[in-house]
JSON list of C-alpha atoms in Angstrom, two decimals:
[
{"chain": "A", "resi": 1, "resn": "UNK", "atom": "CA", "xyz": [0.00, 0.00, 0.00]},
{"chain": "A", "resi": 2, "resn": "UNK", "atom": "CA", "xyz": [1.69, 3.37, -1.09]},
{"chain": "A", "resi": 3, "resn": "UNK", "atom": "CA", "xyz": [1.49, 6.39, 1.49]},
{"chain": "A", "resi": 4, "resn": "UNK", "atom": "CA", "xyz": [0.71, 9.76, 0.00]},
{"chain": "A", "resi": 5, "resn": "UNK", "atom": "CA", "xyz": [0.82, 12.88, 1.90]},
{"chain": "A", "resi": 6, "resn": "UNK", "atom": "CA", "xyz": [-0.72, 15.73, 0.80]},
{"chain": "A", "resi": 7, "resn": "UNK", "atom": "CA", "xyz": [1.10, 19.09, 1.37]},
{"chain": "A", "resi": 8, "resn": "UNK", "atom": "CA", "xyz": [-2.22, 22.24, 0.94]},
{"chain": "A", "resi": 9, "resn": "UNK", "atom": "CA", "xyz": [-3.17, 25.96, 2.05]},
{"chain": "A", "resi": 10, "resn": "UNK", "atom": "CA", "xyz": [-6.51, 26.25, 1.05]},
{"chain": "A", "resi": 11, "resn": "UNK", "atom": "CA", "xyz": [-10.25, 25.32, 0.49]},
{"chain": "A", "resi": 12, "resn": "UNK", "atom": "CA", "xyz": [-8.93, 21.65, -0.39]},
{"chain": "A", "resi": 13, "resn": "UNK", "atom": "CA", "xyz": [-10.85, 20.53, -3.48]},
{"chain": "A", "resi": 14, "resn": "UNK", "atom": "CA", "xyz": [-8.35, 18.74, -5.05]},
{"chain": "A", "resi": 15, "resn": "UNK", "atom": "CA", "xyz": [-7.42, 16.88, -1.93]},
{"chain": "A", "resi": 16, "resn": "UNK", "atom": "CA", "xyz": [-11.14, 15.78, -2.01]},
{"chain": "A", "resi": 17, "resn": "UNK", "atom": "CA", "xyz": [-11.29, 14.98, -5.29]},
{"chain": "A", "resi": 18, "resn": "UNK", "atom": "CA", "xyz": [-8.38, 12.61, -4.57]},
{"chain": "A", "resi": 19, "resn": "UNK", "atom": "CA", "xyz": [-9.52, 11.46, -0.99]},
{"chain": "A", "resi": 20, "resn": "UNK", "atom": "CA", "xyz": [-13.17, 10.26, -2.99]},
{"chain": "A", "resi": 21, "resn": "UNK", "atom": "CA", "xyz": [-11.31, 8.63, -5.82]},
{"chain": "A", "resi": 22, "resn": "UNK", "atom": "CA", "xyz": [-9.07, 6.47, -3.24]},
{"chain": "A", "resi": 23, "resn": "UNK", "atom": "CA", "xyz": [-12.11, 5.98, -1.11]},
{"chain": "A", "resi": 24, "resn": "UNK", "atom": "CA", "xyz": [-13.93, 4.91, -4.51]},
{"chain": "A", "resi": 25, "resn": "UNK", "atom": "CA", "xyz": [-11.62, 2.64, -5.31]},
{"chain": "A", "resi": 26, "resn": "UNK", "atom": "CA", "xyz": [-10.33, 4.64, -8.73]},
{"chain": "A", "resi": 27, "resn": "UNK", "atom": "CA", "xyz": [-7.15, 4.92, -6.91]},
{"chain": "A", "resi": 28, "resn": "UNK", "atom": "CA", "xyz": [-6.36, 1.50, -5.93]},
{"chain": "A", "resi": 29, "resn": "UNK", "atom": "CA", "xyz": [-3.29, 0.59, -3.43]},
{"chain": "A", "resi": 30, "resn": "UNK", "atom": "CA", "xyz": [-2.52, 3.97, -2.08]},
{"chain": "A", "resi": 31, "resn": "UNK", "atom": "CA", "xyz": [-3.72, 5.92, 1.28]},
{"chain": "A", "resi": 32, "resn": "UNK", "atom": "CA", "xyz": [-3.45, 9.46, 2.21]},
{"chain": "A", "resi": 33, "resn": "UNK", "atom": "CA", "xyz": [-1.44, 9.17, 4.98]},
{"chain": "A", "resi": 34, "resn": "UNK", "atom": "CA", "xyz": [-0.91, 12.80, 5.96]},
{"chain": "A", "resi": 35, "resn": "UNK", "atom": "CA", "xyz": [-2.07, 16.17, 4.89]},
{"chain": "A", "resi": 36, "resn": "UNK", "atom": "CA", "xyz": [0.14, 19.24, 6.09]},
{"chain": "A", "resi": 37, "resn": "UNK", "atom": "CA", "xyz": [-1.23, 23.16, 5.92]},
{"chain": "A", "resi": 38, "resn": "UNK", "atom": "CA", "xyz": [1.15, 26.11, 6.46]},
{"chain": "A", "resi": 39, "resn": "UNK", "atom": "CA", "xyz": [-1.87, 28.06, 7.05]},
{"chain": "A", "resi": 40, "resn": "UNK", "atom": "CA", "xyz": [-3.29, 27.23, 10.34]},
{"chain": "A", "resi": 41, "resn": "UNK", "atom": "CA", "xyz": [-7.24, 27.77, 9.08]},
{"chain": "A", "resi": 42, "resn": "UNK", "atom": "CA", "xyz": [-7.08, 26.04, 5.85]},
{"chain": "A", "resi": 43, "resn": "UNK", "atom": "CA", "xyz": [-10.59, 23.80, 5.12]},
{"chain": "A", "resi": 44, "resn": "UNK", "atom": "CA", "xyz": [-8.53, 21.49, 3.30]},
{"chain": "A", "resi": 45, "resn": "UNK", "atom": "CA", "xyz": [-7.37, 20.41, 7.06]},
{"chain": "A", "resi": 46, "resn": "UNK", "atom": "CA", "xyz": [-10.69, 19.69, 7.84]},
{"chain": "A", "resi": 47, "resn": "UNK", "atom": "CA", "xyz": [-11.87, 18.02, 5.28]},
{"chain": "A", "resi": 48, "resn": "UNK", "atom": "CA", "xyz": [-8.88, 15.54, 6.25]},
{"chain": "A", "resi": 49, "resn": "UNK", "atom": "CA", "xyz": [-9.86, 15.07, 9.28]},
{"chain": "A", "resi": 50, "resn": "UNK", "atom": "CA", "xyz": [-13.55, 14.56, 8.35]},
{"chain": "A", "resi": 51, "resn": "UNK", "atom": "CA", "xyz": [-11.81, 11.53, 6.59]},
{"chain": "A", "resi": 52, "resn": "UNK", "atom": "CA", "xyz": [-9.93, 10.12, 9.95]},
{"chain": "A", "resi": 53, "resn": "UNK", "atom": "CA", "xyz": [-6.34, 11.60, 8.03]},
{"chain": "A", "resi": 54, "resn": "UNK", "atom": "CA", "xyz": [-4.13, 13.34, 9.96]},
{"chain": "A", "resi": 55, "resn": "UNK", "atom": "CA", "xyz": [-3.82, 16.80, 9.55]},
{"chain": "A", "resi": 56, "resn": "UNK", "atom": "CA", "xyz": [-1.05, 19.01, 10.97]},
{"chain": "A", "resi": 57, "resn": "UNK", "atom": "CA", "xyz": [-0.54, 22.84, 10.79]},
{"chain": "A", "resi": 58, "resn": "UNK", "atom": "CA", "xyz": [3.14, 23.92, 10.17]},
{"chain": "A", "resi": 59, "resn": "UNK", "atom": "CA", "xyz": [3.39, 27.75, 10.63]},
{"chain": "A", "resi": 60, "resn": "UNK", "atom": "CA", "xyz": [6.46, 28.61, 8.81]},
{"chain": "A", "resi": 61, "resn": "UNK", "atom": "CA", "xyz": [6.75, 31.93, 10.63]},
{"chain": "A", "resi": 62, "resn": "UNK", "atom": "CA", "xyz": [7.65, 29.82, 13.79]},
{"chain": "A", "resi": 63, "resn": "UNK", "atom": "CA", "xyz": [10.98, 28.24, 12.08]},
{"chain": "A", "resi": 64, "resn": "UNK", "atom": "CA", "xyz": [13.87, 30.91, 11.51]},
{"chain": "A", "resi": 65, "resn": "UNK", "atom": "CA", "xyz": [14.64, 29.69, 7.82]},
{"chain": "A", "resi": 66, "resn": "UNK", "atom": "CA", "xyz": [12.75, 28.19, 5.22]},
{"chain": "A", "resi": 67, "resn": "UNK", "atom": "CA", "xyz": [15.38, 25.12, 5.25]},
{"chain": "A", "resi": 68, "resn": "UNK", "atom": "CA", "xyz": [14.87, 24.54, 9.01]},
{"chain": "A", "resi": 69, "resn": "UNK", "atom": "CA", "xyz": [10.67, 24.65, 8.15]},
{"chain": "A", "resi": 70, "resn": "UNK", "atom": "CA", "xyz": [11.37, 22.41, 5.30]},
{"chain": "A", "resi": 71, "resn": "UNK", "atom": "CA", "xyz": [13.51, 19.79, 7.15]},
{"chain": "A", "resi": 72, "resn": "UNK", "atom": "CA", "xyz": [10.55, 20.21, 10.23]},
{"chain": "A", "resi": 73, "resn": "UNK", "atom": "CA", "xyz": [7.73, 19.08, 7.12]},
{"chain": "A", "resi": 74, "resn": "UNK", "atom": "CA", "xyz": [10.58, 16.11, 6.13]},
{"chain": "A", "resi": 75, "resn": "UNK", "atom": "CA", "xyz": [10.35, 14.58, 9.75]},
{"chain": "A", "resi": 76, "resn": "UNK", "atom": "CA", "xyz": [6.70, 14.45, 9.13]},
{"chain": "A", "resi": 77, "resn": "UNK", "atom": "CA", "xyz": [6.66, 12.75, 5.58]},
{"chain": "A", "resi": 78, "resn": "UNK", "atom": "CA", "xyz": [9.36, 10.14, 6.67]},
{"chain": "A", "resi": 79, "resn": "UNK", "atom": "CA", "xyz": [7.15, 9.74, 10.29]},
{"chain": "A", "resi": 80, "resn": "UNK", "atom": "CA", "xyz": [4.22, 9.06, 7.83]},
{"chain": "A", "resi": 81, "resn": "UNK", "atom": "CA", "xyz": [6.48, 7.05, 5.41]},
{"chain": "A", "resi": 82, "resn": "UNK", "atom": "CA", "xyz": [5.26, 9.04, 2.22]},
{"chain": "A", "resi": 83, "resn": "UNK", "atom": "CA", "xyz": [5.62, 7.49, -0.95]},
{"chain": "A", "resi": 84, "resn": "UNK", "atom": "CA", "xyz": [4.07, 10.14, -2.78]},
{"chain": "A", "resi": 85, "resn": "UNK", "atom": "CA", "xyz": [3.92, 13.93, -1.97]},
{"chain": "A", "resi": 86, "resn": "UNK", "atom": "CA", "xyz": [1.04, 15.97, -3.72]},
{"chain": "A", "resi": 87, "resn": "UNK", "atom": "CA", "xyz": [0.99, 20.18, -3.83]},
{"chain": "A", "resi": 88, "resn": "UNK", "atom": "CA", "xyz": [-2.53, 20.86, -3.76]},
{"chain": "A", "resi": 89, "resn": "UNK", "atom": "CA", "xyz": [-3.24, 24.50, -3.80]},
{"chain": "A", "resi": 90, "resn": "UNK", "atom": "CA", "xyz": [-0.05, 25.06, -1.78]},
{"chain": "A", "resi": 91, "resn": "UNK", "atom": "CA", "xyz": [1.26, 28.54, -1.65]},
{"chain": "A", "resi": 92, "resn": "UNK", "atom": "CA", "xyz": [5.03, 28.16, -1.24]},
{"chain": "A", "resi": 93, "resn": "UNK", "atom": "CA", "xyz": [7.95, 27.54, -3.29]},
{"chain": "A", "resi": 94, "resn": "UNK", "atom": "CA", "xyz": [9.48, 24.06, -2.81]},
{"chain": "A", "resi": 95, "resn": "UNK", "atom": "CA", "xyz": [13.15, 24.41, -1.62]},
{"chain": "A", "resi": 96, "resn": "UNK", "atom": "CA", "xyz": [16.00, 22.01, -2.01]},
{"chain": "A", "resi": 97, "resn": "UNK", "atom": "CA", "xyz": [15.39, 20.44, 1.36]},
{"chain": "A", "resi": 98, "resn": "UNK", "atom": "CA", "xyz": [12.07, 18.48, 0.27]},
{"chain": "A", "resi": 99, "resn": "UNK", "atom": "CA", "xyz": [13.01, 18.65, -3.24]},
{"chain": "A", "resi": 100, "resn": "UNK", "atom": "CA", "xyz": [16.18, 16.35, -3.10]},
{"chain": "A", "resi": 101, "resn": "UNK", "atom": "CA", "xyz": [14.41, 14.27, -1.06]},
{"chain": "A", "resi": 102, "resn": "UNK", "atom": "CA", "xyz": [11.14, 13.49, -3.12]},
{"chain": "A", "resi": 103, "resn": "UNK", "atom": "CA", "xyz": [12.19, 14.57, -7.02]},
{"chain": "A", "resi": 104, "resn": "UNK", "atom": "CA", "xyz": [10.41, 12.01, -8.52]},
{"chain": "A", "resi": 105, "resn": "UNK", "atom": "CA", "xyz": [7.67, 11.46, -6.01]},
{"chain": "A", "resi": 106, "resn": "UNK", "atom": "CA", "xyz": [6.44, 15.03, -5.81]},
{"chain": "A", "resi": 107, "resn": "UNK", "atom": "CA", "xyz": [3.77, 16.32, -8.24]},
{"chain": "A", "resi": 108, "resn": "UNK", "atom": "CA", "xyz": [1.86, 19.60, -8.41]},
{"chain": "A", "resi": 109, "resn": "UNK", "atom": "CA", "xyz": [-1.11, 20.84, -10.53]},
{"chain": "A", "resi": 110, "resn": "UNK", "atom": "CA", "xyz": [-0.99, 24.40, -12.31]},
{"chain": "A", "resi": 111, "resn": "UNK", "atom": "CA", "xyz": [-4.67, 25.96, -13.52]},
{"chain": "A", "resi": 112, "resn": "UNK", "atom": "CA", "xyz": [-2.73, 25.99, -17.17]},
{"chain": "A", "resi": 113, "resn": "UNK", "atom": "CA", "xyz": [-1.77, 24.71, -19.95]},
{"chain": "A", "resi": 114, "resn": "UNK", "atom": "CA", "xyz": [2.07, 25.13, -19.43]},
{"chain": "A", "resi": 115, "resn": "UNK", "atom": "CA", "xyz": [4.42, 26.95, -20.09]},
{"chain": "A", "resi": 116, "resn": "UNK", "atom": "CA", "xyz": [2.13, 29.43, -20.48]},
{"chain": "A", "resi": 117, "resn": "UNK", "atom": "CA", "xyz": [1.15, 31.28, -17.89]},
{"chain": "A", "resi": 118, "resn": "UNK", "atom": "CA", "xyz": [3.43, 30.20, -14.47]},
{"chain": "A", "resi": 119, "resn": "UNK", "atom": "CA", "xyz": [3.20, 31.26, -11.16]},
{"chain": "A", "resi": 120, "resn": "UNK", "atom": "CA", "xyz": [-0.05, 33.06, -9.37]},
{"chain": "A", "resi": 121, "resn": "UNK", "atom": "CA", "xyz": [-3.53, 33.50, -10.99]},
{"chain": "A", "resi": 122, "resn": "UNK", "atom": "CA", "xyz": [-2.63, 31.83, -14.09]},
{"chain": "A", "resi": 123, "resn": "UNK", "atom": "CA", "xyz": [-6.58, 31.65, -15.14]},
{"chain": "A", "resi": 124, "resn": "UNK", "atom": "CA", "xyz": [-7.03, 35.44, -14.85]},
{"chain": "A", "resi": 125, "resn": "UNK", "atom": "CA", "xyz": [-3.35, 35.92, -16.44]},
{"chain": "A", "resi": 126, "resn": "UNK", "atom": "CA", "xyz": [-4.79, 33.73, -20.01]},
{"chain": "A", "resi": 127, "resn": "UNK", "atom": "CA", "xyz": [-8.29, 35.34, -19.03]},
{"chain": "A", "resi": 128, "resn": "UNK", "atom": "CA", "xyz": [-6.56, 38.54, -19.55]},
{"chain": "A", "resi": 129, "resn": "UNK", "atom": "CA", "xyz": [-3.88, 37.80, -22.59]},
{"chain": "A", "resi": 130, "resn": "UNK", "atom": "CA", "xyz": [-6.75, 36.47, -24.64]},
{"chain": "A", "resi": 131, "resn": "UNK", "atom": "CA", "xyz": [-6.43, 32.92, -25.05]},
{"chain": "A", "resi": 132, "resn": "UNK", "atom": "CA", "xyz": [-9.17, 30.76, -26.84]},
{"chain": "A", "resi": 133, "resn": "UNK", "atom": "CA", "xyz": [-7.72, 27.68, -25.01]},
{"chain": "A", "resi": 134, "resn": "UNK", "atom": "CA", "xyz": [-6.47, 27.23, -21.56]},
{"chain": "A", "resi": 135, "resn": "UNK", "atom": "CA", "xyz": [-6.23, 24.60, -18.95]},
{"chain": "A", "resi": 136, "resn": "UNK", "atom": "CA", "xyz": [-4.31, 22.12, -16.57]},
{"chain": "A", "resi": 137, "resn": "UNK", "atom": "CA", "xyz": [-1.37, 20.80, -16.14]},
{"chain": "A", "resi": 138, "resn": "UNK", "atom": "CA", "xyz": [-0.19, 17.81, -13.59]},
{"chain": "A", "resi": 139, "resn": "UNK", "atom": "CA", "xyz": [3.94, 18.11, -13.56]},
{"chain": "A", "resi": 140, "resn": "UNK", "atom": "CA", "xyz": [6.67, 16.96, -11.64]},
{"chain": "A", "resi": 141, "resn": "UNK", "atom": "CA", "xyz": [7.93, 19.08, -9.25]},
{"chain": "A", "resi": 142, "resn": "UNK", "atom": "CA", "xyz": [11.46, 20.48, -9.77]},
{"chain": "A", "resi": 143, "resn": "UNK", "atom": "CA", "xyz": [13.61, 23.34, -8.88]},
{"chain": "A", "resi": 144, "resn": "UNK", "atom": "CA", "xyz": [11.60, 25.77, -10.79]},
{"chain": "A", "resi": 145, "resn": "UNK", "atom": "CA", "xyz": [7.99, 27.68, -10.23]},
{"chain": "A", "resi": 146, "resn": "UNK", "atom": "CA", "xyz": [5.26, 25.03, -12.55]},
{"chain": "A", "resi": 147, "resn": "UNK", "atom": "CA", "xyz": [8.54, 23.84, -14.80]},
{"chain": "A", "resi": 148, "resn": "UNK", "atom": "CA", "xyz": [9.31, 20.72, -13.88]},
{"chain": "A", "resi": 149, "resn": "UNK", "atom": "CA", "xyz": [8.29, 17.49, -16.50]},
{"chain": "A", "resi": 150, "resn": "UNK", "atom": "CA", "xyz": [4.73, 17.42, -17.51]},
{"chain": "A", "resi": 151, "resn": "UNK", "atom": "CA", "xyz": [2.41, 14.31, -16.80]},
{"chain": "A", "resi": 152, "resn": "UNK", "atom": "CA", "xyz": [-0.68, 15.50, -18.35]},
{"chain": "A", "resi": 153, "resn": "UNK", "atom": "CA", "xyz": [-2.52, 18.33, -19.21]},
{"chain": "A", "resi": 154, "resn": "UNK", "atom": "CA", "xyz": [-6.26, 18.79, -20.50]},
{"chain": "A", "resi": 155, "resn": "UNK", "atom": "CA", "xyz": [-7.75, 21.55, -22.28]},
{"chain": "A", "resi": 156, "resn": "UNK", "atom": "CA", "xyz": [-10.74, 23.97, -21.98]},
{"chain": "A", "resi": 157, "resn": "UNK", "atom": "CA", "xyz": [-12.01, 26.31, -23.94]},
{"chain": "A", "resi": 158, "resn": "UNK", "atom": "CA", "xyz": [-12.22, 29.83, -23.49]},
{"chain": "A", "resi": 159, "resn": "UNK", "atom": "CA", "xyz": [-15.94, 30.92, -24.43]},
{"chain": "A", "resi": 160, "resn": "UNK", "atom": "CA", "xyz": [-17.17, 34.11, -25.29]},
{"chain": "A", "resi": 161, "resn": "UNK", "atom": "CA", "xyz": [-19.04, 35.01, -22.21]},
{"chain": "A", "resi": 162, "resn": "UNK", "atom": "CA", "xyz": [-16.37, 33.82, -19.97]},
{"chain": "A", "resi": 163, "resn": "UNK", "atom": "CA", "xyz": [-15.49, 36.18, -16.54]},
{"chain": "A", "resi": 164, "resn": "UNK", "atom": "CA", "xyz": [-11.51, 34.95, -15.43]},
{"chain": "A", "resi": 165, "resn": "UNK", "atom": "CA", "xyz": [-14.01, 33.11, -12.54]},
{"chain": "A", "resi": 166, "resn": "UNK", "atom": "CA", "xyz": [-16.30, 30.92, -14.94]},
{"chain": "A", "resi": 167, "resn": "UNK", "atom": "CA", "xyz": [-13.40, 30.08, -16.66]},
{"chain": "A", "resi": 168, "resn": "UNK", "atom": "CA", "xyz": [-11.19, 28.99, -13.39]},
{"chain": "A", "resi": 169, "resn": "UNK", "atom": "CA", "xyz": [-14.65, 26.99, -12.14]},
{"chain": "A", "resi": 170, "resn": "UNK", "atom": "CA", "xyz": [-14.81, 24.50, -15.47]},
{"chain": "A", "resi": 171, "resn": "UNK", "atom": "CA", "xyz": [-10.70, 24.46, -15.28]},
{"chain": "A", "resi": 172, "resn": "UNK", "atom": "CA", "xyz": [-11.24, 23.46, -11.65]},
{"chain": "A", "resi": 173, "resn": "UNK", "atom": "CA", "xyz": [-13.58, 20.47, -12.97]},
{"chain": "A", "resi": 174, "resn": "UNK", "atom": "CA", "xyz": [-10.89, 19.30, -15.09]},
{"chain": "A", "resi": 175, "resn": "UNK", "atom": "CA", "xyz": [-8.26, 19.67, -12.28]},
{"chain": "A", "resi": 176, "resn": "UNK", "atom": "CA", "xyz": [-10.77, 16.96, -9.91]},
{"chain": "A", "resi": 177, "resn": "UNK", "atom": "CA", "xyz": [-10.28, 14.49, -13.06]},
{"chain": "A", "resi": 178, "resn": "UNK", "atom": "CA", "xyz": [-6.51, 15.10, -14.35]},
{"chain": "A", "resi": 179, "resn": "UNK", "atom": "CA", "xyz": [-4.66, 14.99, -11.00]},
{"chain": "A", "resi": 180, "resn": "UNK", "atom": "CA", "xyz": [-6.13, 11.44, -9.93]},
{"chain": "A", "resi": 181, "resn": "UNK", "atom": "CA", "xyz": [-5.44, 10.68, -13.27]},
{"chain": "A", "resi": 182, "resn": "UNK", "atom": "CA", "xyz": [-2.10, 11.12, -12.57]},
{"chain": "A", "resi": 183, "resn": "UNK", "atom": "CA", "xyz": [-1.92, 10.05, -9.03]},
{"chain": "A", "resi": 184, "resn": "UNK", "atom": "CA", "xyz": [-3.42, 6.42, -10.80]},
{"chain": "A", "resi": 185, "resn": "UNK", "atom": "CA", "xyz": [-0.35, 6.40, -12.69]},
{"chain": "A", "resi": 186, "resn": "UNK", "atom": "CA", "xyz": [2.00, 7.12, -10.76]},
{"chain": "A", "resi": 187, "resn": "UNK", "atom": "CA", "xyz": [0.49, 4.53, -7.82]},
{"chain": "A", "resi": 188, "resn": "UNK", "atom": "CA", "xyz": [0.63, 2.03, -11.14]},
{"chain": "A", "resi": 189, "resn": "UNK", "atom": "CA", "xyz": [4.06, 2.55, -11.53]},
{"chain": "A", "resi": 190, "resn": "UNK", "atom": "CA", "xyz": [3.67, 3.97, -15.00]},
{"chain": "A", "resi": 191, "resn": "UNK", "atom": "CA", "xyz": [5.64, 7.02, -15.10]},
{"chain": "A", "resi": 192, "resn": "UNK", "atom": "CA", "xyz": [9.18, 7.62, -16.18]},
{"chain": "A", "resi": 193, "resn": "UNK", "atom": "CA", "xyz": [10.94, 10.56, -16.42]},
{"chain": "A", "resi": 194, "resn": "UNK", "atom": "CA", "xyz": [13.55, 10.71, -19.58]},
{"chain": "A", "resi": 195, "resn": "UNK", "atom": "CA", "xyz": [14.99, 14.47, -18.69]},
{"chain": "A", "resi": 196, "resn": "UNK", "atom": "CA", "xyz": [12.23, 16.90, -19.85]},
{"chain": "A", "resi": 197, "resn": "UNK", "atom": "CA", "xyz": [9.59, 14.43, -20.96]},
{"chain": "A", "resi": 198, "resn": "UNK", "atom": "CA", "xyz": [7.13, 11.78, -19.18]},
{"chain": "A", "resi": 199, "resn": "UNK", "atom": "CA", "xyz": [6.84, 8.64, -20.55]},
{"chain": "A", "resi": 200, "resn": "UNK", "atom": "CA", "xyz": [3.71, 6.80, -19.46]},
{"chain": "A", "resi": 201, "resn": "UNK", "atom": "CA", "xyz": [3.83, 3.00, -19.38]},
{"chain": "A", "resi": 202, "resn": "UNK", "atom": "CA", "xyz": [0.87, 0.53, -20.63]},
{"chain": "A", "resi": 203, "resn": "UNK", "atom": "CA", "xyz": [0.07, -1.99, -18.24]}
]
């Protein structure tokens, strides 16, 4: 059974989405194990607990560095023996601390089709630049801010009467679908990573 933890600072919904696909059985041989928040009132925390998963808060402003608040959430993923760490709506840059420990086994999901449109508010940043598609993106996380290899990504179209929010509410359906997706795979043992590219495997 592989151990995920789960690694959030908001509402959540993509931890649910993944938390009912496990508990559906669409996600088969894998457990959330642990969910950490470095923001204290975060729903996503409980909506873990509503689950019977543990749920810590980590306030980073209580650790000196962000190495020795890293190396404080690394204690906690090798307590919970993590196989698998998810980003899921969290807020902070991943530094080399957790990074060389999970590159590989850490994936994040970006509200766009990248490269196109990194960091913060990337709906209302393609909202804005015009695009007639946009999207998600499931990636491997790596050194940079949403560039590491990409695992999948799924389109949706911009329509004409879209506000950046409708648009960012059907991306967010698509997000609830891709990132299991890609959780699946990974749990399958069906990803490689050749340097920039993912190979998936067929069963």
């Amino acid at each position: 059974m592989k151990k995920i933890a789960v690694l959030v600072s908001g509402r959540g919904s993509n931890l649910q989405a993944i938390i009912d696909n496990i508990e559906s059985g669409y996600i088969k041989g894998a457990v959330i194990a642990l969910v950490v928040s470095d923001v204290g009132d975060a729903y996503a925390l409980t909506r873990a607990e509503k689950h019977g998963i543990k749920a810590v808060h980590v306030d980073p402003d209580s650790f000196d560095s962000r190495e020795t608040y890293e190396k404080h959430i690394l204690e906690l993923l090798h307590e919970a023996k993590a196989d698998l760490v998810l980003l899921a709506g969290y807020m902070r840059v991943i530094g080399s601390v957790l990074l060389d420990a999970y590159y590989g086994r850490m994936i994040n999901i970006h509200p766009a089709l990248l490269p196109a449109f990194q960091g913060l508010h990337a709906q209302e940043q393609a909202f804005n630049y015009g695009v007639k598609v946009s999207g998600c993106t499931v990636h491997f996380v790596d050194s940079g801010i949403d560039t590491g290899p990409i695992i999948l990504q799924r389109c949706v179209p911009v329509l004409e009467d879209d506000t950046s929010d409708s648009l960012a509410n059907r991306i967010l359906v698509e997000e609830h679908q891709i990132y299991s997706e890609a959780v699946k795979l990974f749990i399958e043992g069906r990803l490689v990573i050749e340097e920039r590219k993912v190979k998936i495997k067929s069963l």
